[in-house]
mmCIF file of C-alpha atoms in Angstrom:
data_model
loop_
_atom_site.group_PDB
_atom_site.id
_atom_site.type_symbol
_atom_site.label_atom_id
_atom_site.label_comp_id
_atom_site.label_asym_id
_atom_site.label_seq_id
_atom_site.Cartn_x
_atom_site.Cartn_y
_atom_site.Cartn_z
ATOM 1 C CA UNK A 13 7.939 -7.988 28.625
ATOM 2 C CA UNK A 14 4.915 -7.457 25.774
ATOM 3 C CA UNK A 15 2.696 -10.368 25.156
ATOM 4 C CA UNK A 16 -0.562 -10.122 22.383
ATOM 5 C CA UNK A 17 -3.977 -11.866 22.392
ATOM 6 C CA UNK A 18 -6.793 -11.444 20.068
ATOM 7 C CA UNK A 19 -10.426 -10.785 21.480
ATOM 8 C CA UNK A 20 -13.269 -9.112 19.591
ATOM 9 C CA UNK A 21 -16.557 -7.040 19.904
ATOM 10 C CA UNK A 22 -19.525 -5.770 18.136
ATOM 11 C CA UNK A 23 -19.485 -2.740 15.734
ATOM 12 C CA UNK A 24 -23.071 -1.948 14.846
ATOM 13 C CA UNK A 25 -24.585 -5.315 13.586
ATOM 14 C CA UNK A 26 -20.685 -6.363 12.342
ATOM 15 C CA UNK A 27 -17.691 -8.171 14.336
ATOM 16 C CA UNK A 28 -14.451 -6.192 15.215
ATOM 17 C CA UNK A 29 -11.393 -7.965 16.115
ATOM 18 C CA UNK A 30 -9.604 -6.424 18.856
ATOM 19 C CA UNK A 31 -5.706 -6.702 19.346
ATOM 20 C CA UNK A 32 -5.269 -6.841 23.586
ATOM 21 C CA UNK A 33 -1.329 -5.668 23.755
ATOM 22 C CA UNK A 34 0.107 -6.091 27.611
ATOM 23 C CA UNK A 35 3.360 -4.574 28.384
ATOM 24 C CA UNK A 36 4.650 -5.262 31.856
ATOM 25 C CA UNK A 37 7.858 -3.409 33.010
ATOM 26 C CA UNK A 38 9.693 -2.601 36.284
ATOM 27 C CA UNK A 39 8.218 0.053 38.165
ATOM 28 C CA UNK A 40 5.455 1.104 41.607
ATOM 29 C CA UNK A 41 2.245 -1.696 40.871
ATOM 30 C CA UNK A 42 -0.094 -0.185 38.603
ATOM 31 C CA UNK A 43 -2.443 -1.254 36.033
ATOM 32 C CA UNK A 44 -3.048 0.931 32.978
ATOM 33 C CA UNK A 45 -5.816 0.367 30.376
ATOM 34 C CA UNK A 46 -6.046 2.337 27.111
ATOM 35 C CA UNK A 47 -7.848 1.914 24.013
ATOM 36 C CA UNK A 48 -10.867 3.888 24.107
ATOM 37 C CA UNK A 49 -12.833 1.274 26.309
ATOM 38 C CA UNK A 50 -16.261 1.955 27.835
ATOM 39 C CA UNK A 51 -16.955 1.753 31.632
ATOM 40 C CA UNK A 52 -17.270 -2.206 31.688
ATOM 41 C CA UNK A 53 -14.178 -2.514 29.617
ATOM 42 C CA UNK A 54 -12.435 -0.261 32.242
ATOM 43 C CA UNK A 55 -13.292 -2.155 35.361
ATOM 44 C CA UNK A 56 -11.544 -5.331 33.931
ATOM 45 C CA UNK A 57 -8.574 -4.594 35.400
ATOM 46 C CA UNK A 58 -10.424 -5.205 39.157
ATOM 47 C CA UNK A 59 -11.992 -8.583 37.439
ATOM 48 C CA UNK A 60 -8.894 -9.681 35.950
ATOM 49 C CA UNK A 61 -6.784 -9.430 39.191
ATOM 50 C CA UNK A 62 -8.967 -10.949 41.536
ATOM 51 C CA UNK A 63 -9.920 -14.003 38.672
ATOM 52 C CA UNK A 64 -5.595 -14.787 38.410
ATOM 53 C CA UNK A 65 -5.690 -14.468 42.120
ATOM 54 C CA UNK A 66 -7.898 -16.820 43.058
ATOM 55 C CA UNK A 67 -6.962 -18.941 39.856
ATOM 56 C CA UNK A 68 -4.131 -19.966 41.386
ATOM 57 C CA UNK A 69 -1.924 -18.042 39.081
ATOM 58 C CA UNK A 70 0.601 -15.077 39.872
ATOM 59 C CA UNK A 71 -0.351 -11.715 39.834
ATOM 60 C CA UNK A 72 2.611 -9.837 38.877
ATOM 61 C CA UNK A 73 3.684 -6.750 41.091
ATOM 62 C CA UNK A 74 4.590 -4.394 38.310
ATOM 63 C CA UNK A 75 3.600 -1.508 35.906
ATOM 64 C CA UNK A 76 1.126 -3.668 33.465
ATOM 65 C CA UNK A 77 -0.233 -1.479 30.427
ATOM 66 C CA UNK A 78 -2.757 -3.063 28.452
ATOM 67 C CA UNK A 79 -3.847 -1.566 25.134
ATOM 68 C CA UNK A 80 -6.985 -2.430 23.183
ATOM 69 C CA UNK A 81 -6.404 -1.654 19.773
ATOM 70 C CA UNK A 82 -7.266 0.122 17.284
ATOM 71 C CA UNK A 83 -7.077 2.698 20.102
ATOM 72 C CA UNK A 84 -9.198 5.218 18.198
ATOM 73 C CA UNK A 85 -12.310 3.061 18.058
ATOM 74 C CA UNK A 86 -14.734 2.760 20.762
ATOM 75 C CA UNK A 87 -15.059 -0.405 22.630
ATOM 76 C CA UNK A 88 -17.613 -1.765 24.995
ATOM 77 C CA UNK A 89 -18.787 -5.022 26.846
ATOM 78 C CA UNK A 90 -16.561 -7.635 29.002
ATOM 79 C CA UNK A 91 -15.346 -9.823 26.625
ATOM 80 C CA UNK A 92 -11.763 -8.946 26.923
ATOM 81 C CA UNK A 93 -11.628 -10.436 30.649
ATOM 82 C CA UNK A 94 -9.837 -13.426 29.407
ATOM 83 C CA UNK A 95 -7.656 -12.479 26.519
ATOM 84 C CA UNK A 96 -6.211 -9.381 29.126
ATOM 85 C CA UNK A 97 -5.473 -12.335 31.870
ATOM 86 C CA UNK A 98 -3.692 -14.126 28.691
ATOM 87 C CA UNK A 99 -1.851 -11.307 27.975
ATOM 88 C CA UNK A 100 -0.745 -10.670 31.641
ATOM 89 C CA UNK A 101 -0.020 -14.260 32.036
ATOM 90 C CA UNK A 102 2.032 -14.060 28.737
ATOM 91 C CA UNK A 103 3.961 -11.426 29.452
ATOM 92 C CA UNK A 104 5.199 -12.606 33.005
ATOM 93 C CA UNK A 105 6.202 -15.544 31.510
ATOM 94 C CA UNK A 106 3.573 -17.498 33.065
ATOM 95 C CA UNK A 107 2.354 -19.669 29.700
ATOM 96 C CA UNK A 108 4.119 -19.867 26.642
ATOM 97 C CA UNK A 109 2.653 -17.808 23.661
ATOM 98 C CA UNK A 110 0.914 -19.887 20.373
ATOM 99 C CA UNK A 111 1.693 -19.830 17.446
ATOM 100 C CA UNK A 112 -1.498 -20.413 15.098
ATOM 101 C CA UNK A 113 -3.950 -17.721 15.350
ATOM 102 C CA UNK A 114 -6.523 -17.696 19.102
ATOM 103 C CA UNK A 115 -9.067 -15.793 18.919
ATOM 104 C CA UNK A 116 -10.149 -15.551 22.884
ATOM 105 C CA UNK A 117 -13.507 -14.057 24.464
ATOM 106 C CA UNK A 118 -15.153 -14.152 27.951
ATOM 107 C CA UNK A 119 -16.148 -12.599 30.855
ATOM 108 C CA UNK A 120 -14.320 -13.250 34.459
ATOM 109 C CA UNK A 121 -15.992 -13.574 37.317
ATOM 110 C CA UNK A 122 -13.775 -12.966 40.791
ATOM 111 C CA UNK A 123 -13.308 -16.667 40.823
ATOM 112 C CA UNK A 124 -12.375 -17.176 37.848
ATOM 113 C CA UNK A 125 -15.529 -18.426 36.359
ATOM 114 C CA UNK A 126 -16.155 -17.628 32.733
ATOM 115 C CA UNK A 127 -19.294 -16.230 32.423
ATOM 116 C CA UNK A 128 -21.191 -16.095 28.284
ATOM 117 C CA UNK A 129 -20.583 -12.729 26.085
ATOM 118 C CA UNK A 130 -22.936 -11.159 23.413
ATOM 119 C CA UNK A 131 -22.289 -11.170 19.804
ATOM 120 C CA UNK A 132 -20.145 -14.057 19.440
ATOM 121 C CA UNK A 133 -21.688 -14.967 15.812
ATOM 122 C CA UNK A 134 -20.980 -11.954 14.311
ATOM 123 C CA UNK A 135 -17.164 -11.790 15.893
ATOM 124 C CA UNK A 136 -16.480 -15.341 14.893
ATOM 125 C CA UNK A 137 -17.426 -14.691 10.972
ATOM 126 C CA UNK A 138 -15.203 -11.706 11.287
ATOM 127 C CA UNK A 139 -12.397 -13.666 13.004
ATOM 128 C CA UNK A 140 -12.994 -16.901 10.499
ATOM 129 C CA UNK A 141 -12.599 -14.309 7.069
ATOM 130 C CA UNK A 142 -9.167 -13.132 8.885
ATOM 131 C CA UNK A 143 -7.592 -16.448 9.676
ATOM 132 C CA UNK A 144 -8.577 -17.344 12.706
ATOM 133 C CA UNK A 145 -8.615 -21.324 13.571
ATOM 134 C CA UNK A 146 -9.437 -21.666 16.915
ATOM 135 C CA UNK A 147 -11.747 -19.560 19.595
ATOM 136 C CA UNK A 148 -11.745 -19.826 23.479
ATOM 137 C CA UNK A 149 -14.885 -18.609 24.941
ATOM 138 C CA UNK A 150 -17.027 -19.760 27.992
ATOM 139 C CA UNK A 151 -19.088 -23.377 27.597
ATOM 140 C CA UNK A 152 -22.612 -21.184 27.388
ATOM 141 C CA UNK A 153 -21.872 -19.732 24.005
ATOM 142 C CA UNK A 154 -20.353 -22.944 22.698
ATOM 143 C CA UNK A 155 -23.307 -24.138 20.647
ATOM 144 C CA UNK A 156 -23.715 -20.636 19.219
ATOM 145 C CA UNK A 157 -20.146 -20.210 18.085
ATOM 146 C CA UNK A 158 -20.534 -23.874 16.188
ATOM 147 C CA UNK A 159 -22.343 -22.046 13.903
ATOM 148 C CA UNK A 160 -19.250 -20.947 12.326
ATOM 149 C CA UNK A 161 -16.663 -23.211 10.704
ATOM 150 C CA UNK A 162 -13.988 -22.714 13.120
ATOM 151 C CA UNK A 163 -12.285 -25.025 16.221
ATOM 152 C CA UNK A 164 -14.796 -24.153 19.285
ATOM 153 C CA UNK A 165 -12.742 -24.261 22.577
ATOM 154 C CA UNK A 166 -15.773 -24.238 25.465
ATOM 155 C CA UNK A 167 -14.055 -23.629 28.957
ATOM 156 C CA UNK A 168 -16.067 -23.597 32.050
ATOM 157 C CA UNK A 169 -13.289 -21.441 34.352
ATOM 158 C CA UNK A 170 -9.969 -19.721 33.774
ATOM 159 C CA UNK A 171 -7.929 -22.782 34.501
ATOM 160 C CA UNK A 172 -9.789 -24.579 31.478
ATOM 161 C CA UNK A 173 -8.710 -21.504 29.416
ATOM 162 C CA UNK A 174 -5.323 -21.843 30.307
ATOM 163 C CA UNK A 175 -4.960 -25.603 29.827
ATOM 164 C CA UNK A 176 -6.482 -24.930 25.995
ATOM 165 C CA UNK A 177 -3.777 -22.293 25.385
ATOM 166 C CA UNK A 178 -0.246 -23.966 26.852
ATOM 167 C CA UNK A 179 -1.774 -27.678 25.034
ATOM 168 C CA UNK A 180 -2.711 -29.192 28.557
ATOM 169 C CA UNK A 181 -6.466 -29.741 28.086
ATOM 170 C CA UNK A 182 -7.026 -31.747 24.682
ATOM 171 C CA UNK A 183 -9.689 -29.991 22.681
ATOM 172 C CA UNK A 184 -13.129 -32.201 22.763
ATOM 173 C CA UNK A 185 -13.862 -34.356 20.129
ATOM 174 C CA UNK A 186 -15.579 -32.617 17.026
ATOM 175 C CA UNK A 187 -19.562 -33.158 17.343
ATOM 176 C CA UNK A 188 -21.579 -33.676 14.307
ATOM 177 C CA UNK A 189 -23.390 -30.281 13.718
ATOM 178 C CA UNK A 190 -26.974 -30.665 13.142
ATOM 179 C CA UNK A 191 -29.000 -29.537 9.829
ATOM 180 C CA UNK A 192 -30.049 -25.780 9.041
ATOM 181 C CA UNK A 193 -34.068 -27.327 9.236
ATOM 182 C CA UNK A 194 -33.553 -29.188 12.945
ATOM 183 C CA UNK A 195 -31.784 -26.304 14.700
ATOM 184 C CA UNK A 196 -33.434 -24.482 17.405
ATOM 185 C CA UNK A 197 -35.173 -21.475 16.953
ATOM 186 C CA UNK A 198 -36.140 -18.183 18.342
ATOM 187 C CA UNK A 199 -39.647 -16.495 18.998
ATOM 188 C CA UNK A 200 -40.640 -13.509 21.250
ATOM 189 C CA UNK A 201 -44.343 -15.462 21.515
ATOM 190 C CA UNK A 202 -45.817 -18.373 21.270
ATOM 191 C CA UNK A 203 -47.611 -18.632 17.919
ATOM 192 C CA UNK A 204 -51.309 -20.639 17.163
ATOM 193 C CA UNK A 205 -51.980 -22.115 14.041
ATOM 194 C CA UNK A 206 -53.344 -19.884 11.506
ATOM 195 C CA UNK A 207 -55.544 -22.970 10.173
ATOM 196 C CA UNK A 208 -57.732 -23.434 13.425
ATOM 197 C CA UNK A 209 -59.121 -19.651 13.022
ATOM 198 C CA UNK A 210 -63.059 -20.554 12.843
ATOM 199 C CA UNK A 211 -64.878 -17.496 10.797
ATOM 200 C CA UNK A 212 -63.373 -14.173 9.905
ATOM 201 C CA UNK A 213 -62.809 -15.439 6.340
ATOM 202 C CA UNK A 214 -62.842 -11.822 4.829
ATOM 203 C CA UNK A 215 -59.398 -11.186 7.327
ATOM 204 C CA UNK A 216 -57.961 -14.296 6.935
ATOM 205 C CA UNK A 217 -58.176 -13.636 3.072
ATOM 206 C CA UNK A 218 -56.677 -10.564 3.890
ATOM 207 C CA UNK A 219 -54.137 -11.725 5.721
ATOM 208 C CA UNK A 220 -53.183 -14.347 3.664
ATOM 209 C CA UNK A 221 -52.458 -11.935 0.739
ATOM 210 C CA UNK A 222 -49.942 -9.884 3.280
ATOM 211 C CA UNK A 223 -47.844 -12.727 4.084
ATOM 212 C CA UNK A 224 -47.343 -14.124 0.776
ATOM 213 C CA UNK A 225 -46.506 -10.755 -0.942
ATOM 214 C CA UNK A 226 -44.875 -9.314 2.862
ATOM 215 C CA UNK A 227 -47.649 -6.407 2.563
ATOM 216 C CA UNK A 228 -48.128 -4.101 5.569
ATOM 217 C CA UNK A 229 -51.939 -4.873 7.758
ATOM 218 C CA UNK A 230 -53.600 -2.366 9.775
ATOM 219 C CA UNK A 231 -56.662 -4.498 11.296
ATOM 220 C CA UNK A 232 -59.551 -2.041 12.770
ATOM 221 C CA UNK A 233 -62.575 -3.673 14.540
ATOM 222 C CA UNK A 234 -64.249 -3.562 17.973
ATOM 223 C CA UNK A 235 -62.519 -5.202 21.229
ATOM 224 C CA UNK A 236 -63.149 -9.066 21.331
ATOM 225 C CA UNK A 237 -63.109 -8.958 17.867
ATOM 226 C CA UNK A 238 -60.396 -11.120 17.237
ATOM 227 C CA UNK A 239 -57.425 -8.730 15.873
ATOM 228 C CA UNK A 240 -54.497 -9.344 18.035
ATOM 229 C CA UNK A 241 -55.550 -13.453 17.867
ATOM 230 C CA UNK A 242 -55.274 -13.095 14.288
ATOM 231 C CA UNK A 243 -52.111 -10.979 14.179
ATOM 232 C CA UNK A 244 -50.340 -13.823 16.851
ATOM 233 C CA UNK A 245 -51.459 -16.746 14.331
ATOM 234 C CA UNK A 246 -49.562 -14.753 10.932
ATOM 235 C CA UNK A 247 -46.398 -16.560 11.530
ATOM 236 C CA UNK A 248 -47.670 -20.190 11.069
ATOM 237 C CA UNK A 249 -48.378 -19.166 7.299
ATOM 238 C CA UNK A 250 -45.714 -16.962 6.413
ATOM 239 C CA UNK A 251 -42.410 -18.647 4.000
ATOM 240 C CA UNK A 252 -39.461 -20.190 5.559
ATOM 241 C CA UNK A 253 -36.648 -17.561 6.157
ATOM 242 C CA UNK A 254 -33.962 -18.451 3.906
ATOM 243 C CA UNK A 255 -29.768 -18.799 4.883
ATOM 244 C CA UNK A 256 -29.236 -15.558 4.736
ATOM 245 C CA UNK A 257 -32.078 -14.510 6.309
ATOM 246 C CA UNK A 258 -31.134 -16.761 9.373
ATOM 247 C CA UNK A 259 -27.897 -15.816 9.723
ATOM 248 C CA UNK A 260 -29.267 -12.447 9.587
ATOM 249 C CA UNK A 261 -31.121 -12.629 12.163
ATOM 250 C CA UNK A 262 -29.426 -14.868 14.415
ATOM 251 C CA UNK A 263 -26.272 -12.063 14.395
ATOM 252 C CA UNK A 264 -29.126 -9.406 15.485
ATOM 253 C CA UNK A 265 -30.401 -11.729 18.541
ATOM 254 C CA UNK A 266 -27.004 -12.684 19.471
ATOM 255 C CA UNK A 267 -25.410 -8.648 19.255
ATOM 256 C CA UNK A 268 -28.870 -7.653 21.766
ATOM 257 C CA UNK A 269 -28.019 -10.354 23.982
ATOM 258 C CA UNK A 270 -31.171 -12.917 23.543
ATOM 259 C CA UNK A 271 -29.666 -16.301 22.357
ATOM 260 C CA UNK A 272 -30.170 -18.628 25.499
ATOM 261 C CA UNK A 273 -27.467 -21.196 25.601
ATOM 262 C CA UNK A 274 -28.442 -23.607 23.949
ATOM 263 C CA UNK A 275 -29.549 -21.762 20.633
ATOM 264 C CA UNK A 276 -28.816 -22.785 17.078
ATOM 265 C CA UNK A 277 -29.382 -20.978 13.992
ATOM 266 C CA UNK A 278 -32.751 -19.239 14.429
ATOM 267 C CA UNK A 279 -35.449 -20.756 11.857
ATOM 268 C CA UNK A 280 -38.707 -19.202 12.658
ATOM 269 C CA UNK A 281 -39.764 -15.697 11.706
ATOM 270 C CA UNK A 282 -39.473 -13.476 14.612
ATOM 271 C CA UNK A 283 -42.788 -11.807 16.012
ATOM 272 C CA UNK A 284 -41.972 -8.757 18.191
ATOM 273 C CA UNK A 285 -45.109 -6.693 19.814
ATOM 274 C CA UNK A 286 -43.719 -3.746 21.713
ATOM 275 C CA UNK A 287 -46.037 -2.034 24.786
ATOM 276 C CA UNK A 288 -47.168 1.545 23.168
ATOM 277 C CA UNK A 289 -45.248 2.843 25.859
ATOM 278 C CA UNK A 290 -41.737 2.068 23.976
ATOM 279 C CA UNK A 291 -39.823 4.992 23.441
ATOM 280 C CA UNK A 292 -38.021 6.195 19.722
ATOM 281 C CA UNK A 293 -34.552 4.805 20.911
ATOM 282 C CA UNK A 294 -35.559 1.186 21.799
ATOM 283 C CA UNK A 295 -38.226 1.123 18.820
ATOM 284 C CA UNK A 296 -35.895 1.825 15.883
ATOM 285 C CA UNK A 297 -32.432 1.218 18.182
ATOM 286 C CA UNK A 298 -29.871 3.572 19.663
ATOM 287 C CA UNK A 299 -27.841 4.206 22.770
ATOM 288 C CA UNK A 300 -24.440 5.214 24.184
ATOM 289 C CA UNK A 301 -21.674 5.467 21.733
ATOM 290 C CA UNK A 302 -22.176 2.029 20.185
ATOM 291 C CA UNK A 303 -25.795 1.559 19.243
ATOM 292 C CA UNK A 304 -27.612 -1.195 19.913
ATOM 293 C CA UNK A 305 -30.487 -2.729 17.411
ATOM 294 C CA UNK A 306 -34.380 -1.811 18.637
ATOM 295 C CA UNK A 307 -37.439 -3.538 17.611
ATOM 296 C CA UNK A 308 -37.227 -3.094 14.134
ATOM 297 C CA UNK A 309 -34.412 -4.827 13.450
ATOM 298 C CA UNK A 310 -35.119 -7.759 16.054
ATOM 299 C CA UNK A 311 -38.303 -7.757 13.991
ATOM 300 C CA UNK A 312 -36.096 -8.448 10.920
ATOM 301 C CA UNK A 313 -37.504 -11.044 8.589
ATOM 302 C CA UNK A 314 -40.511 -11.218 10.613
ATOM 303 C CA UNK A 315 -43.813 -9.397 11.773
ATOM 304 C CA UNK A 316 -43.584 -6.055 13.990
ATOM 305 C CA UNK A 317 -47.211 -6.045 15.886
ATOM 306 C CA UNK A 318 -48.310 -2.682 17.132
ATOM 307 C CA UNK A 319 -51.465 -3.310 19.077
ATOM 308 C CA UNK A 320 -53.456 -0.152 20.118
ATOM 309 C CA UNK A 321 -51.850 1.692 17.686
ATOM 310 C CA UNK A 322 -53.190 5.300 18.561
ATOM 311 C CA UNK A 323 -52.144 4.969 21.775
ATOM 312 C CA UNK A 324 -48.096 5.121 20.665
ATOM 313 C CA UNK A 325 -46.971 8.496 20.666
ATOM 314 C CA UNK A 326 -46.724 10.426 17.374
ATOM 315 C CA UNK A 327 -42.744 10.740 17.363
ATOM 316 C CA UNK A 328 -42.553 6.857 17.832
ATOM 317 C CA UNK A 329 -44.839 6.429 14.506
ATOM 318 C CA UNK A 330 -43.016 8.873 12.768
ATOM 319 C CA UNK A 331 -39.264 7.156 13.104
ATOM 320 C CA UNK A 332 -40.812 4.006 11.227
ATOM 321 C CA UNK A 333 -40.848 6.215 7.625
ATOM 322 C CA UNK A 334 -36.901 4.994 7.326
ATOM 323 C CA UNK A 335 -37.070 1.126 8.231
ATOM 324 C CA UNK A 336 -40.508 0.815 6.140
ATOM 325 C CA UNK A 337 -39.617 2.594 3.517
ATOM 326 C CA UNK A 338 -35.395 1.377 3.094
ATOM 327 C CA UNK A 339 -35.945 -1.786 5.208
ATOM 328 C CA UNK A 340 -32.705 -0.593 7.056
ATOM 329 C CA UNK A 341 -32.169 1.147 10.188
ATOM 330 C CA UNK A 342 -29.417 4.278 9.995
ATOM 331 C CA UNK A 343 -27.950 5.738 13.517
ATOM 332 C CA UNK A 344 -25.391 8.419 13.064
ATOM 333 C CA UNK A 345 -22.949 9.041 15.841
ATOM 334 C CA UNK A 346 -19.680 11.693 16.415
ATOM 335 C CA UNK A 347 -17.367 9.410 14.493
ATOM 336 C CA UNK A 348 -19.333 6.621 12.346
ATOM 337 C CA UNK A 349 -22.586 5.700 10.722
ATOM 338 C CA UNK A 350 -24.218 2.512 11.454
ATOM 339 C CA UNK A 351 -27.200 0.455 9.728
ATOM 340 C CA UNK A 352 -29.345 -2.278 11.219
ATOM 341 C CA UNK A 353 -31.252 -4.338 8.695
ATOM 342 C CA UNK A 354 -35.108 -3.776 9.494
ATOM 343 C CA UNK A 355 -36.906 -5.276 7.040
ATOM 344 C CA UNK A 356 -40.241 -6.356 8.696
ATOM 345 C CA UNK A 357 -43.956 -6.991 8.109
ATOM 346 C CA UNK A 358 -45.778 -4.083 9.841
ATOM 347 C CA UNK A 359 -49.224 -5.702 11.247
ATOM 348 C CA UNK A 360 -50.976 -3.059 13.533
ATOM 349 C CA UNK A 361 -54.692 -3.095 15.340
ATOM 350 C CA UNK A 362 -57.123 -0.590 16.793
ATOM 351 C CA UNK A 363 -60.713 0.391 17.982
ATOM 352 C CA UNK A 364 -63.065 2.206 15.245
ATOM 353 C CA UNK A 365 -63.368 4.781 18.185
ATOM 354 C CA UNK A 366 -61.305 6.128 20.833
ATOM 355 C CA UNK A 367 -64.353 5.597 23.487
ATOM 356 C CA UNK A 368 -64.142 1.784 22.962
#
């Protein structure tokens, strides 16, 4: 018997819907998963089995062959959990299939629990430009995926899941969304007000300048001086991010896995100060076959603070030329090419001499 669900995943900084295919047929019990799928996406098959167990649904006894496709693209996280125990319960005849287009995400824990996924922002605005009406996905990433114009199904557990698919559970009642200006936002620190600065006028002309024209600082004085103070209070007087730039970086925050649950639309200028121990690859972004964004590009639309800035090593410094220069971020892999949007104010501090 084949059955077909729809999940999705992150593609650089873009969503990728994923087409989960089960096929269950006679044969000794085995459980095959293809589709070029990383090492979490492999061990859903042990998640899965345990979660329809203990579910209170059947397990079926068979040859099941799930494939994640396109099969020639690389796949990685544990969102599929739920749309492969769909497709199993599908195909054994279990729940009926539906007919408008589902798009389904979450993670399974043994019990059945859903458990919250990265990069559901940037999935659903793929899924809502291909049709997609509805989403299931756990209750923690509800308030994030209302940020797209689509039907938000928030289940707390695998039986909630199922009783949104066969019609069982009635979807809740449609919430009024809040405004763009009263969402929550997102900061790596907590910022002072630029206005309560006493002195330092000569900086704080300075620094005025660089956030109305988004001009790069370097800030050089003895320690006590007040630099990193004065770098921290920037944000208070920089413009509002516009739309775009919101969305922009909300998808970044939600792809690296740092919208809490009950974030909104991030509002406020992002202010990221790395330790000048931070490697190339976590600076500027990188890692296993999918990349994810670094620094820069969580810095996106906001200020990048390097503090002790002789102390990072010279390699580090020298992979900012690109995203300073292009305001973009490019990794190149095997197969594909992918670019981050890093377009940040650089603001950087140090000692007139190394002995201070």
């Amino acid at each position: 018997m084949y059955a077909r669900s729809f999940a999705g995943t992150v593609y650089g900084i873009d969503g990728m819907l994923v087409a989960v295919e089960t096929d269950i047929a006679n044969g000794l019990p085995q459980f095959d998963l293809v589709g070029l799928g990383g090492s979490a996406v492999k061990e859903a098959r042990d998640r899965v089995r345990a979660a329809l167990r203990n579910g209170g649904f059947d397990y079926p006894m068979q040859r099941i062959t799930v494939n994640l496709a396109p099969a020639d693209l690389r796949k990685e996280g544990s969102g599929f959990d739920l749309a492969i125990a769909i497709g199993i319960l599908q195909a054994s005849k279990q729940i009926p299939p539906r007919p408008e287009a589902v798009l389904v995400l979450g993670e399974l824990a043994l019990d059945g629990t859903l458990r919250p996924v990265s990069g559901v922002l940037p999935i659903l605005l793929e899924a809502r430009k291909q049709g997609f009406t509805h989403v299931i996905l756990p209750e923690e990433n509800a308030e994030e995926a209302r940020l797209v114009d689509i039907c938000v199904l928030p289940a707390a557990n695998l039986a909630a899941a199922i009783g949104y698919w066969t019609g069982g559970l009635e979807p809740p009642a449609a919430e009024s969304r809040p405004a763009p200006q009263k969402c929550s936002v997102h900061s790596q620190a907590n910022h002072s007000d630029f206005g309560d600065v006493c002195g330092q006028t000569f900086v704080k002309r300075g620094l005025e300048v660089a956030a109305a024209g988004f001009h790069n600082v370097l800030l050089v004085g003895p320690p006590g001086s007040g630099k990193t103070m004065l770098a921290t209070c920037l944000p208070s007087i920089m413009p509002d991010m516009t739309m775009d730039e919101s969305y922009d970086v909300t998808k970044i925050y939600s792809i690296a896995g740092q919208l809490t649950r009950n974030s909104g639309l991030i509002r406020e200028r992002p202010f990221r100060s790395p330790h000048h121990t931070i490697t190339a690859a976590a600076l500027i972004g990188g890692g296993g076959q999918i990349p994810r964004p670094g620094e820069c590009s969580l810095a996106h639309g906001g200020i990048l603070f390097l503090d002790e800035l002789p102390e990072f090593s010279r390699h580090v410094l020298e992979v900012l030329r690109q995203p300073l220069e292009a305001g973009v971020v490019t990794i190149g892999r095997s197969r594909q090419v992918f670019t981050f949007p890093a377009r940040f104010l650089l603001v950087s501090s140090m000692n007139p001499c190394p002995c201070e």
